[in-house]
Amino acid sequence: MKKLNVLLLLVFLSTVVSAQTNYTPSKENVANREWFQDAKFGLFIHWGVYSVMAGGGDHGIAEWIMNQKKIPIQQYKKLPSFFNPVQFDPAEWVSMVKKAGMKYITITSKHHDGFAMYASKISDYNIVDQTPYGKDVLKQLKEECDKQGIKLFIYYSQLDWHHPDYYPRGRTGQDFTGRPKQGEWSEYIDYMNTQLTELLTNYGEIGGIWFDGMWDKPNADWQLDETYGLIHKLQPGAMVGSNHHKEPIPGEDFQMFERDLPGENTMGFNQTNTISELPIEMCETMNGSWGFNIKDQNYKSSKQLIQTMVKAAGYGANFLLNTGPMPNGKIQPENIDTLMVIGDWMEKYGKSIYGTRKGPIKPLKWGATTQKGNTIYLHVLQLAEENLLIPNVETKIKAITFFDDDSKVNYKITDFGTLLHIPYDKRNDTDTILKVEI
Ligand code: JFZ
């Protein structure tokens, strides 16, 4: 009898932890995963009513300002009335994305503050009902994406600092919000599923859903079987991913890494060093903030960002680079400048990134490798001398040339590895690319 109880408990628990068990991706989904891996480079957009506060004069605060400054809902809900992005021009945004060499956009539809940046019917806490702007930015952006051939992915925060039924509360959004100390968790799950249904039915074909916030209540019953099942039923091609910092859960279609190369953990977020066989993506900020922060001038150089993208590609990962648009609807000019430099680089060297998969040599201090068919692209990012010893590849090398001018690279295969001669005058400051034909 006791054994049976334990068994029943185990069966019960395994359904509580909940994943979309027995999930087999549809044909469209499998095709989209290939598309995704070929695409390699996308724009992340964090935009919400928090952008009005521009970080509040603090470094490192933006979309988290409600929680970090302990702003009660009663006060925070005044923000939408100041949000009026009259200069928002979706055509400008999407053209910029194309010029940057990016293939997709992932935009926040609802962040932790719970405010919907689209026309939600289930809650009037949304951009159309609460802001003087009164228009659905998601719809406008999607229409422009369709026009210009850019895929749109939707970020959705499962964590919610506004909804009363997000209860019991998690690590964040606690008493300061002023919500009653009660709530019906299952009501919240229903609410979330309704919003996701809106997002997956009112905006045409969506690239995927980028979840975030499960980490706020890691042990809650998120009922992912239902949510993931719903998404895959409404749009079988849409890819599901979640920023839970753990190994992918059944029902997910890609794995993501936040501000770290796959498998690395310099930020303290990543809780697994397993890199899944699923498509992978790494997201990164241009300064230190996701949402608009007026004080954060800590911009990474375009060289640094290109090198990170190259290394990510060396792991087979996409690079999702973030911008936090301003409350007037404009993209920060500094970000546009950086994106244009990266775009020029992509136009010249994109062949060594787009459509590639991780190369035979995993990223090392000197650089990374990507591969497409019989060509391995050797990206030399950092090299003090003229000689570079790399691990031998298994297949026979036919020729090695410089990407820039097709001139031959002198090399010697030894027992210890392949020794390459890379003269200083052949160097490219950002990335010296060698083509290895096998
Ligand atoms: C999350 C969000 O909180 C953040 O605002 C942004 O959207 C980013 C892309 O994703 O970042 C996290 C997630 C988890 C933790 C910290 C930041 N955490 O567990 O401390």
Coordinates of C-alpha atoms and ligand atoms in Angstrom, one line a residue:
M1 CA 0.0 0.0 0.0
K2 CA 2.8 2.4 1.0
K3 CA 4.7 1.6 -2.2
L4 CA 1.6 2.3 -4.3
N5 CA 1.2 5.7 -2.6
V6 CA 4.7 6.6 -3.4
L7 CA 4.2 5.5 -7.0
L8 CA 1.0 7.5 -7.3
L9 CA 2.8 10.5 -5.8
L10 CA 5.6 10.1 -8.4
V11 CA 3.1 9.9 -11.2
F12 CA 1.3 13.0 -9.9
L13 CA 4.6 14.9 -9.5
S14 CA 5.8 14.1 -12.9
T15 CA 2.6 15.6 -14.3
V16 CA 3.0 18.6 -12.1
V17 CA 6.6 19.3 -13.3
S18 CA 4.8 19.2 -16.6
A19 CA 6.3 19.3 -20.0
Q20 CA 4.7 18.7 -23.3
T21 CA 5.3 15.0 -23.1
N22 CA 5.4 12.9 -26.3
Y23 CA 6.0 16.1 -28.3
T24 CA 7.0 15.5 -31.9
P25 CA 7.6 18.7 -33.8
S26 CA 5.5 19.2 -36.9
K27 CA 7.0 19.3 -40.4
E28 CA 6.7 23.1 -40.5
N29 CA 8.4 23.3 -37.1
V30 CA 11.3 21.2 -38.3
A31 CA 11.6 23.4 -41.4
N32 CA 11.5 26.5 -39.2
R33 CA 14.3 25.2 -37.0
E34 CA 16.4 24.9 -40.1
W35 CA 15.4 28.4 -41.2
F36 CA 16.3 29.6 -37.7
Q37 CA 19.7 28.1 -37.7
D38 CA 20.4 29.5 -41.2
A39 CA 19.2 33.0 -40.1
K40 CA 21.9 33.4 -37.4
F41 CA 21.2 37.0 -36.5
G42 CA 18.2 38.8 -35.1
L43 CA 17.1 41.9 -33.2
F44 CA 15.8 41.7 -29.7
I45 CA 13.5 44.6 -28.8
H46 CA 12.6 45.5 -25.2
W47 CA 9.9 48.2 -25.3
G48 CA 7.3 49.0 -22.8
V49 CA 5.9 51.8 -20.7
Y50 CA 9.0 51.5 -18.5
S51 CA 10.9 53.2 -21.3
V52 CA 9.2 56.4 -20.2
M53 CA 11.3 56.3 -17.0
A54 CA 14.5 55.7 -19.0
G55 CA 16.1 53.9 -16.0
G56 CA 15.2 56.7 -13.6
G57 CA 18.7 58.0 -13.6
D58 CA 20.2 54.8 -12.4
H59 CA 22.7 52.7 -14.2
G60 CA 21.5 49.2 -14.9
I61 CA 17.7 49.8 -14.4
A62 CA 15.2 49.8 -17.2
E63 CA 12.4 47.3 -17.7
W64 CA 12.9 46.2 -14.1
I65 CA 12.3 49.6 -12.6
M66 CA 8.9 48.8 -11.1
N67 CA 10.5 46.0 -9.0
Q68 CA 13.8 47.7 -8.3
K69 CA 12.2 51.0 -7.2
K70 CA 9.3 49.3 -5.5
I71 CA 6.7 51.2 -7.4
P72 CA 3.1 50.1 -6.4
I73 CA 0.7 49.2 -9.2
Q74 CA -1.4 52.2 -8.2
Q75 CA 1.4 54.5 -9.2
Y76 CA 3.0 52.5 -12.0
K77 CA -0.3 52.4 -13.9
K78 CA 0.1 56.2 -14.5
L79 CA 3.0 55.4 -16.8
P80 CA 0.9 54.3 -19.8
S81 CA -0.7 57.8 -19.9
F82 CA 2.8 59.2 -20.7
F83 CA 3.6 56.7 -23.3
N84 CA 3.1 58.3 -26.7
P85 CA 5.5 57.0 -29.3
V86 CA 4.3 59.3 -32.1
Q87 CA 7.6 59.0 -33.9
F88 CA 7.3 55.2 -34.1
D89 CA 7.8 54.2 -37.7
P90 CA 7.8 50.4 -38.2
A91 CA 9.1 50.8 -41.8
E92 CA 12.2 52.5 -40.4
W93 CA 12.7 49.9 -37.8
V94 CA 12.4 47.0 -40.2
S95 CA 14.6 48.6 -42.8
M96 CA 17.2 49.1 -40.1
V97 CA 17.0 45.5 -39.2
K98 CA 17.5 44.5 -42.8
K99 CA 20.4 46.8 -43.3
A100 CA 22.0 45.3 -40.1
G101 CA 21.9 41.9 -41.8
M102 CA 19.3 40.6 -39.3
K103 CA 16.7 38.1 -40.4
Y104 CA 14.2 38.2 -37.5
I105 CA 12.9 40.4 -34.7
T106 CA 12.0 39.2 -31.2
I107 CA 9.8 41.8 -29.4
T108 CA 8.4 42.1 -25.9
S109 CA 4.6 41.7 -26.0
K110 CA 4.3 41.7 -22.2
H111 CA 7.2 42.1 -19.9
H112 CA 7.3 41.4 -16.1
D113 CA 5.3 44.6 -15.4
G114 CA 2.3 42.8 -17.0
F115 CA 1.5 45.6 -19.5
A116 CA 0.5 44.3 -22.9
M117 CA 2.1 46.2 -25.8
Y118 CA -0.6 44.9 -28.1
A119 CA -4.5 45.0 -28.3
S120 CA -5.3 42.4 -25.7
K121 CA -9.0 41.7 -25.2
I122 CA -8.8 39.9 -21.9
S123 CA -7.2 42.8 -20.1
D124 CA -7.4 46.5 -20.7
Y125 CA -3.9 46.9 -19.2
N126 CA -2.6 47.3 -22.7
I127 CA -1.3 49.9 -25.1
V128 CA -4.5 50.5 -27.1
D129 CA -6.7 51.0 -24.0
Q130 CA -4.3 52.9 -21.7
T131 CA -2.0 55.1 -23.7
P132 CA -2.7 58.3 -25.6
Y133 CA -1.0 56.6 -28.6
G134 CA -3.9 54.1 -28.7
K135 CA -2.5 51.9 -31.4
D136 CA -1.2 48.3 -31.5
V137 CA 2.5 48.5 -32.2
L138 CA 2.8 44.8 -32.5
K139 CA 0.3 44.7 -35.4
Q140 CA 2.1 47.6 -37.2
L141 CA 5.4 45.9 -36.7
K142 CA 4.2 42.5 -37.9
E143 CA 2.6 44.1 -41.0
E144 CA 5.9 45.7 -41.9
C145 CA 7.9 42.5 -41.1
D146 CA 5.6 40.7 -43.6
K147 CA 6.2 43.4 -46.2
Q148 CA 10.0 43.2 -45.9
G149 CA 10.4 39.5 -45.3
I150 CA 11.5 39.5 -41.7
K151 CA 10.2 36.9 -39.2
L152 CA 8.6 38.1 -36.0
F153 CA 9.1 36.2 -32.7
I154 CA 7.2 37.2 -29.6
Y155 CA 8.7 37.6 -26.1
Y156 CA 6.1 36.8 -23.4
S157 CA 6.8 37.1 -19.7
Q158 CA 5.2 34.3 -17.7
L159 CA 6.2 36.3 -14.6
D160 CA 3.6 39.1 -13.9
W161 CA 3.9 41.9 -11.3
H162 CA 0.5 43.2 -12.1
H163 CA -2.0 40.3 -12.3
P164 CA -3.5 39.5 -8.8
D165 CA -3.7 35.8 -9.6
Y166 CA 0.0 35.5 -10.1
Y167 CA -0.1 34.0 -6.6
P168 CA 1.6 32.8 -4.5
R169 CA 4.2 35.4 -5.5
G170 CA 7.7 34.5 -6.5
R171 CA 11.1 36.0 -5.9
T172 CA 10.1 39.4 -7.4
G173 CA 7.0 41.7 -7.5
Q174 CA 6.1 41.1 -4.0
D175 CA 4.2 43.1 -1.4
F176 CA 5.2 46.5 -2.7
T177 CA 2.9 46.0 -5.7
G178 CA -0.1 46.3 -3.4
R179 CA -1.9 43.2 -4.5
P180 CA -4.2 41.3 -2.1
K181 CA -2.5 38.4 -0.4
Q182 CA -4.6 35.9 -2.3
G183 CA -5.1 34.7 -5.8
E184 CA -6.0 31.7 -8.0
W185 CA -2.9 30.4 -9.8
S186 CA -5.0 28.4 -12.3
E187 CA -6.8 31.7 -13.2
Y188 CA -3.5 33.2 -14.0
I189 CA -2.5 30.3 -16.2
D190 CA -5.8 30.6 -18.0
Y191 CA -5.1 34.4 -18.5
M192 CA -1.7 33.7 -19.9
N193 CA -3.0 31.0 -22.2
T194 CA -5.7 33.5 -23.4
Q195 CA -3.1 36.2 -24.1
L196 CA -1.0 33.7 -26.0
T197 CA -4.0 32.6 -28.0
E198 CA -4.6 36.3 -28.9
L199 CA -0.9 36.6 -30.0
L200 CA -1.0 33.4 -32.0
T201 CA -4.3 34.1 -33.8
N202 CA -4.4 37.9 -34.4
Y203 CA -1.0 38.5 -35.9
G204 CA -0.7 35.9 -38.7
E205 CA 2.3 33.6 -38.8
I206 CA 4.6 34.0 -35.8
G207 CA 8.2 32.8 -35.8
G208 CA 8.0 31.6 -32.2
I209 CA 7.4 32.4 -28.6
W210 CA 10.3 33.5 -26.4
F211 CA 9.2 32.8 -22.8
D212 CA 10.8 34.4 -19.8
G213 CA 10.1 34.5 -16.1
M214 CA 9.7 30.9 -15.0
W215 CA 12.8 31.4 -12.9
D216 CA 10.7 33.6 -10.6
K217 CA 8.9 30.6 -9.4
P218 CA 10.9 27.6 -10.4
N219 CA 8.9 25.1 -8.5
A220 CA 5.4 26.3 -9.5
D221 CA 3.1 24.2 -11.6
W222 CA 3.5 26.1 -14.9
Q223 CA 1.3 23.6 -16.7
L224 CA 3.6 23.8 -19.6
D225 CA 2.0 20.8 -21.2
E226 CA -1.1 22.9 -21.8
T227 CA 0.6 26.1 -22.8
Y228 CA 3.2 24.5 -25.1
G229 CA 0.5 22.2 -26.5
L230 CA -1.7 25.2 -27.2
I231 CA 1.0 27.0 -29.0
H232 CA 1.9 24.0 -31.1
K233 CA -1.8 23.4 -31.9
L234 CA -2.5 27.0 -32.9
Q235 CA 0.7 27.4 -34.9
P236 CA 2.6 24.1 -35.3
G237 CA 5.4 25.9 -37.0
A238 CA 6.0 28.4 -34.2
M239 CA 9.1 27.7 -32.2
V240 CA 8.9 27.6 -28.4
G241 CA 11.9 28.6 -26.2
S242 CA 12.2 29.6 -22.6
N243 CA 14.7 31.6 -20.7
H244 CA 14.6 29.4 -17.7
H245 CA 18.4 28.9 -17.8
K246 CA 18.0 25.1 -17.7
E247 CA 18.2 22.3 -20.2
P248 CA 15.3 22.4 -22.6
I249 CA 12.0 20.9 -21.4
P250 CA 10.0 18.7 -23.8
G251 CA 7.8 20.8 -26.0
E252 CA 10.5 23.5 -26.5
D253 CA 12.1 23.9 -29.9
F254 CA 15.2 25.9 -29.1
Q255 CA 17.5 26.5 -26.3
M256 CA 18.7 30.0 -25.2
F257 CA 21.6 31.5 -23.4
E258 CA 21.3 34.9 -21.7
R259 CA 24.3 37.2 -22.1
D260 CA 26.7 34.2 -22.3
L261 CA 28.1 32.0 -25.0
P262 CA 26.5 28.6 -25.0
G263 CA 27.6 26.6 -22.1
E264 CA 29.4 29.5 -20.4
N265 CA 28.3 31.1 -17.2
T266 CA 30.0 34.5 -16.6
M267 CA 26.7 36.2 -15.7
G268 CA 25.6 33.6 -13.1
F269 CA 22.3 32.9 -15.0
N270 CA 23.0 29.8 -16.8
Q271 CA 22.3 26.7 -14.8
T272 CA 23.4 24.0 -17.2
N273 CA 26.5 23.4 -19.3
T274 CA 24.6 21.1 -21.5
I275 CA 24.3 22.5 -25.0
S276 CA 21.2 20.9 -26.5
E277 CA 20.9 19.3 -30.0
L278 CA 18.1 21.8 -30.6
P279 CA 18.8 25.1 -32.3
I280 CA 20.4 27.5 -29.9
E281 CA 20.4 31.2 -29.5
M282 CA 22.4 33.6 -27.4
C283 CA 21.0 37.1 -26.5
E284 CA 23.1 40.1 -25.7
T285 CA 22.7 43.8 -24.8
M286 CA 24.5 46.6 -26.7
N287 CA 25.2 48.4 -23.4
G288 CA 24.2 46.9 -20.0
S289 CA 20.4 47.3 -20.3
W290 CA 17.6 45.7 -22.2
G291 CA 15.1 48.5 -22.0
F292 CA 15.9 52.1 -22.7
N293 CA 18.3 53.5 -20.1
I294 CA 19.3 57.1 -20.6
K295 CA 22.4 56.9 -18.5
D296 CA 23.9 53.6 -19.7
Q297 CA 26.6 54.7 -22.1
N298 CA 28.5 51.5 -21.6
Y299 CA 28.2 50.5 -25.2
K300 CA 30.1 47.5 -26.5
S301 CA 32.0 48.2 -29.7
S302 CA 30.9 46.8 -33.0
K303 CA 34.1 44.8 -33.1
Q304 CA 33.3 43.2 -29.8
L305 CA 29.7 42.4 -30.8
I306 CA 30.8 41.0 -34.2
Q307 CA 33.4 38.8 -32.4
T308 CA 30.7 37.5 -30.0
M309 CA 28.4 36.8 -32.9
V310 CA 31.2 34.9 -34.6
K311 CA 31.9 32.9 -31.5
A312 CA 28.2 32.1 -31.1
A313 CA 28.1 30.9 -34.7
G314 CA 31.1 28.7 -33.8
Y315 CA 28.8 27.0 -31.3
G316 CA 26.1 26.9 -33.9
A317 CA 24.1 29.5 -32.0
N318 CA 22.1 32.5 -33.3
F319 CA 23.0 35.9 -32.0
L320 CA 20.0 37.9 -30.8
L321 CA 21.2 41.5 -30.2
N322 CA 19.1 43.8 -28.2
T323 CA 17.9 47.4 -28.5
G324 CA 15.7 49.3 -26.1
P325 CA 13.7 51.9 -28.2
M326 CA 13.0 55.3 -26.7
P327 CA 9.5 56.3 -25.5
N328 CA 9.1 58.5 -28.6
G329 CA 9.3 55.5 -30.8
K330 CA 12.9 56.1 -32.1
I331 CA 15.7 53.6 -31.8
Q332 CA 18.7 55.0 -29.8
P333 CA 21.0 56.6 -32.4
E334 CA 24.1 54.9 -30.9
N335 CA 22.4 51.6 -31.5
I336 CA 21.6 52.4 -35.1
D337 CA 25.3 53.4 -35.7
T338 CA 26.5 50.1 -34.3
L339 CA 24.0 48.1 -36.2
M340 CA 25.0 49.7 -39.5
V341 CA 28.7 48.8 -38.9
I342 CA 27.7 45.2 -38.2
G343 CA 25.5 45.3 -41.3
D344 CA 28.4 46.3 -43.5
W345 CA 30.4 43.5 -42.0
M346 CA 27.6 41.0 -42.6
E347 CA 27.3 42.1 -46.2
K348 CA 30.9 41.4 -46.8
Y349 CA 31.4 38.3 -44.6
G350 CA 27.9 37.0 -44.1
K351 CA 28.7 34.0 -46.3
S352 CA 30.8 32.7 -43.4
I353 CA 27.9 33.0 -41.0
Y354 CA 24.5 32.7 -42.6
G355 CA 23.5 29.1 -43.4
T356 CA 26.4 27.7 -41.5
R357 CA 26.5 25.3 -38.6
K358 CA 29.1 25.0 -36.0
G359 CA 32.5 24.0 -37.4
P360 CA 34.7 20.9 -36.5
I361 CA 36.8 22.8 -34.0
K362 CA 35.0 24.3 -31.0
P363 CA 35.6 27.9 -30.2
L364 CA 38.9 28.5 -28.6
K365 CA 40.8 31.5 -27.4
W366 CA 42.0 32.5 -30.9
G367 CA 38.6 32.2 -32.6
A368 CA 36.0 29.9 -33.9
T369 CA 35.0 27.7 -36.9
T370 CA 31.7 27.6 -38.9
Q371 CA 30.9 25.2 -41.7
K372 CA 28.8 24.9 -44.8
G373 CA 29.1 21.9 -47.0
N374 CA 32.7 21.3 -47.8
T375 CA 33.9 24.7 -46.6
I376 CA 35.1 25.4 -43.1
Y377 CA 35.4 29.0 -42.2
L378 CA 38.2 29.6 -39.8
H379 CA 37.6 32.9 -37.9
V380 CA 40.8 34.1 -36.4
L381 CA 39.7 36.7 -33.8
Q382 CA 42.8 37.1 -31.7
L383 CA 46.4 36.1 -32.6
A384 CA 49.6 37.7 -31.4
E385 CA 52.0 35.8 -33.7
E386 CA 52.1 34.9 -37.4
N387 CA 51.6 31.2 -36.8
L388 CA 48.6 29.5 -35.5
L389 CA 48.4 25.8 -34.6
I390 CA 44.9 24.4 -34.8
P391 CA 43.6 20.9 -34.0
N392 CA 43.7 18.7 -37.1
V393 CA 40.4 18.2 -38.9
E394 CA 39.3 14.7 -39.7
T395 CA 38.7 15.2 -43.4
K396 CA 41.5 15.8 -45.9
I397 CA 42.2 19.4 -46.6
K398 CA 42.2 20.4 -50.3
A399 CA 43.2 24.1 -50.0
I400 CA 43.2 27.0 -47.5
T401 CA 42.7 30.5 -48.8
F402 CA 42.1 33.9 -47.3
F403 CA 38.4 35.0 -47.5
D404 CA 39.4 38.6 -48.4
D405 CA 41.5 38.0 -51.5
D406 CA 41.4 34.3 -52.2
S407 CA 45.2 34.1 -51.9
K408 CA 46.7 30.8 -50.6
V409 CA 47.4 30.3 -47.0
N410 CA 50.6 28.3 -46.3
Y411 CA 50.0 25.5 -43.9
K412 CA 51.6 22.3 -42.7
I413 CA 49.8 19.3 -41.2
T414 CA 51.8 17.9 -38.3
D415 CA 51.1 15.3 -35.6
F416 CA 50.2 18.0 -33.2
G417 CA 47.8 19.9 -35.4
T418 CA 47.7 22.0 -38.5
L419 CA 50.1 24.9 -38.5
L420 CA 48.9 28.0 -40.4
H421 CA 50.9 31.0 -41.5
I422 CA 48.9 34.1 -41.2
P423 CA 51.1 37.2 -42.0
Y424 CA 50.4 40.4 -40.2
D425 CA 49.6 42.2 -43.5
K426 CA 46.8 39.7 -44.2
R427 CA 45.1 40.5 -40.9
N428 CA 41.7 41.9 -40.4
D429 CA 41.4 43.7 -37.1
T430 CA 37.9 42.2 -36.4
D431 CA 38.1 38.8 -37.9
T432 CA 40.6 37.2 -40.3
I433 CA 38.6 34.6 -42.1
L434 CA 40.3 31.6 -43.8
K435 CA 38.4 29.2 -46.1
V436 CA 39.3 25.6 -45.6
E437 CA 38.1 23.4 -48.5
I438 CA 37.7 19.8 -47.5
Ligands
JFZ1 C1 15.4 38.3 -18.2 C2 14.5 39.5 -17.9 O1 14.4 39.6 -16.5 C3 15.2 40.7 -18.4 O2 14.4 41.9 -18.1 C4 15.3 40.6 -19.9 O3 14.1 40.5 -20.5 C5 16.1 39.4 -20.2 C6 16.2 39.1 -21.7 O4 15.6 38.2 -19.6 O5 16.6 38.3 -17.6 C7 16.8 37.7 -16.4 C8 16.3 36.5 -16.1 C9 16.6 35.9 -14.9 C10 17.3 36.5 -14.0 C11 17.9 37.7 -14.2 C12 17.6 38.3 -15.5 N1 17.6 35.9 -12.7 O6 17.2 34.7 -12.6 O7 18.2 36.5 -11.9

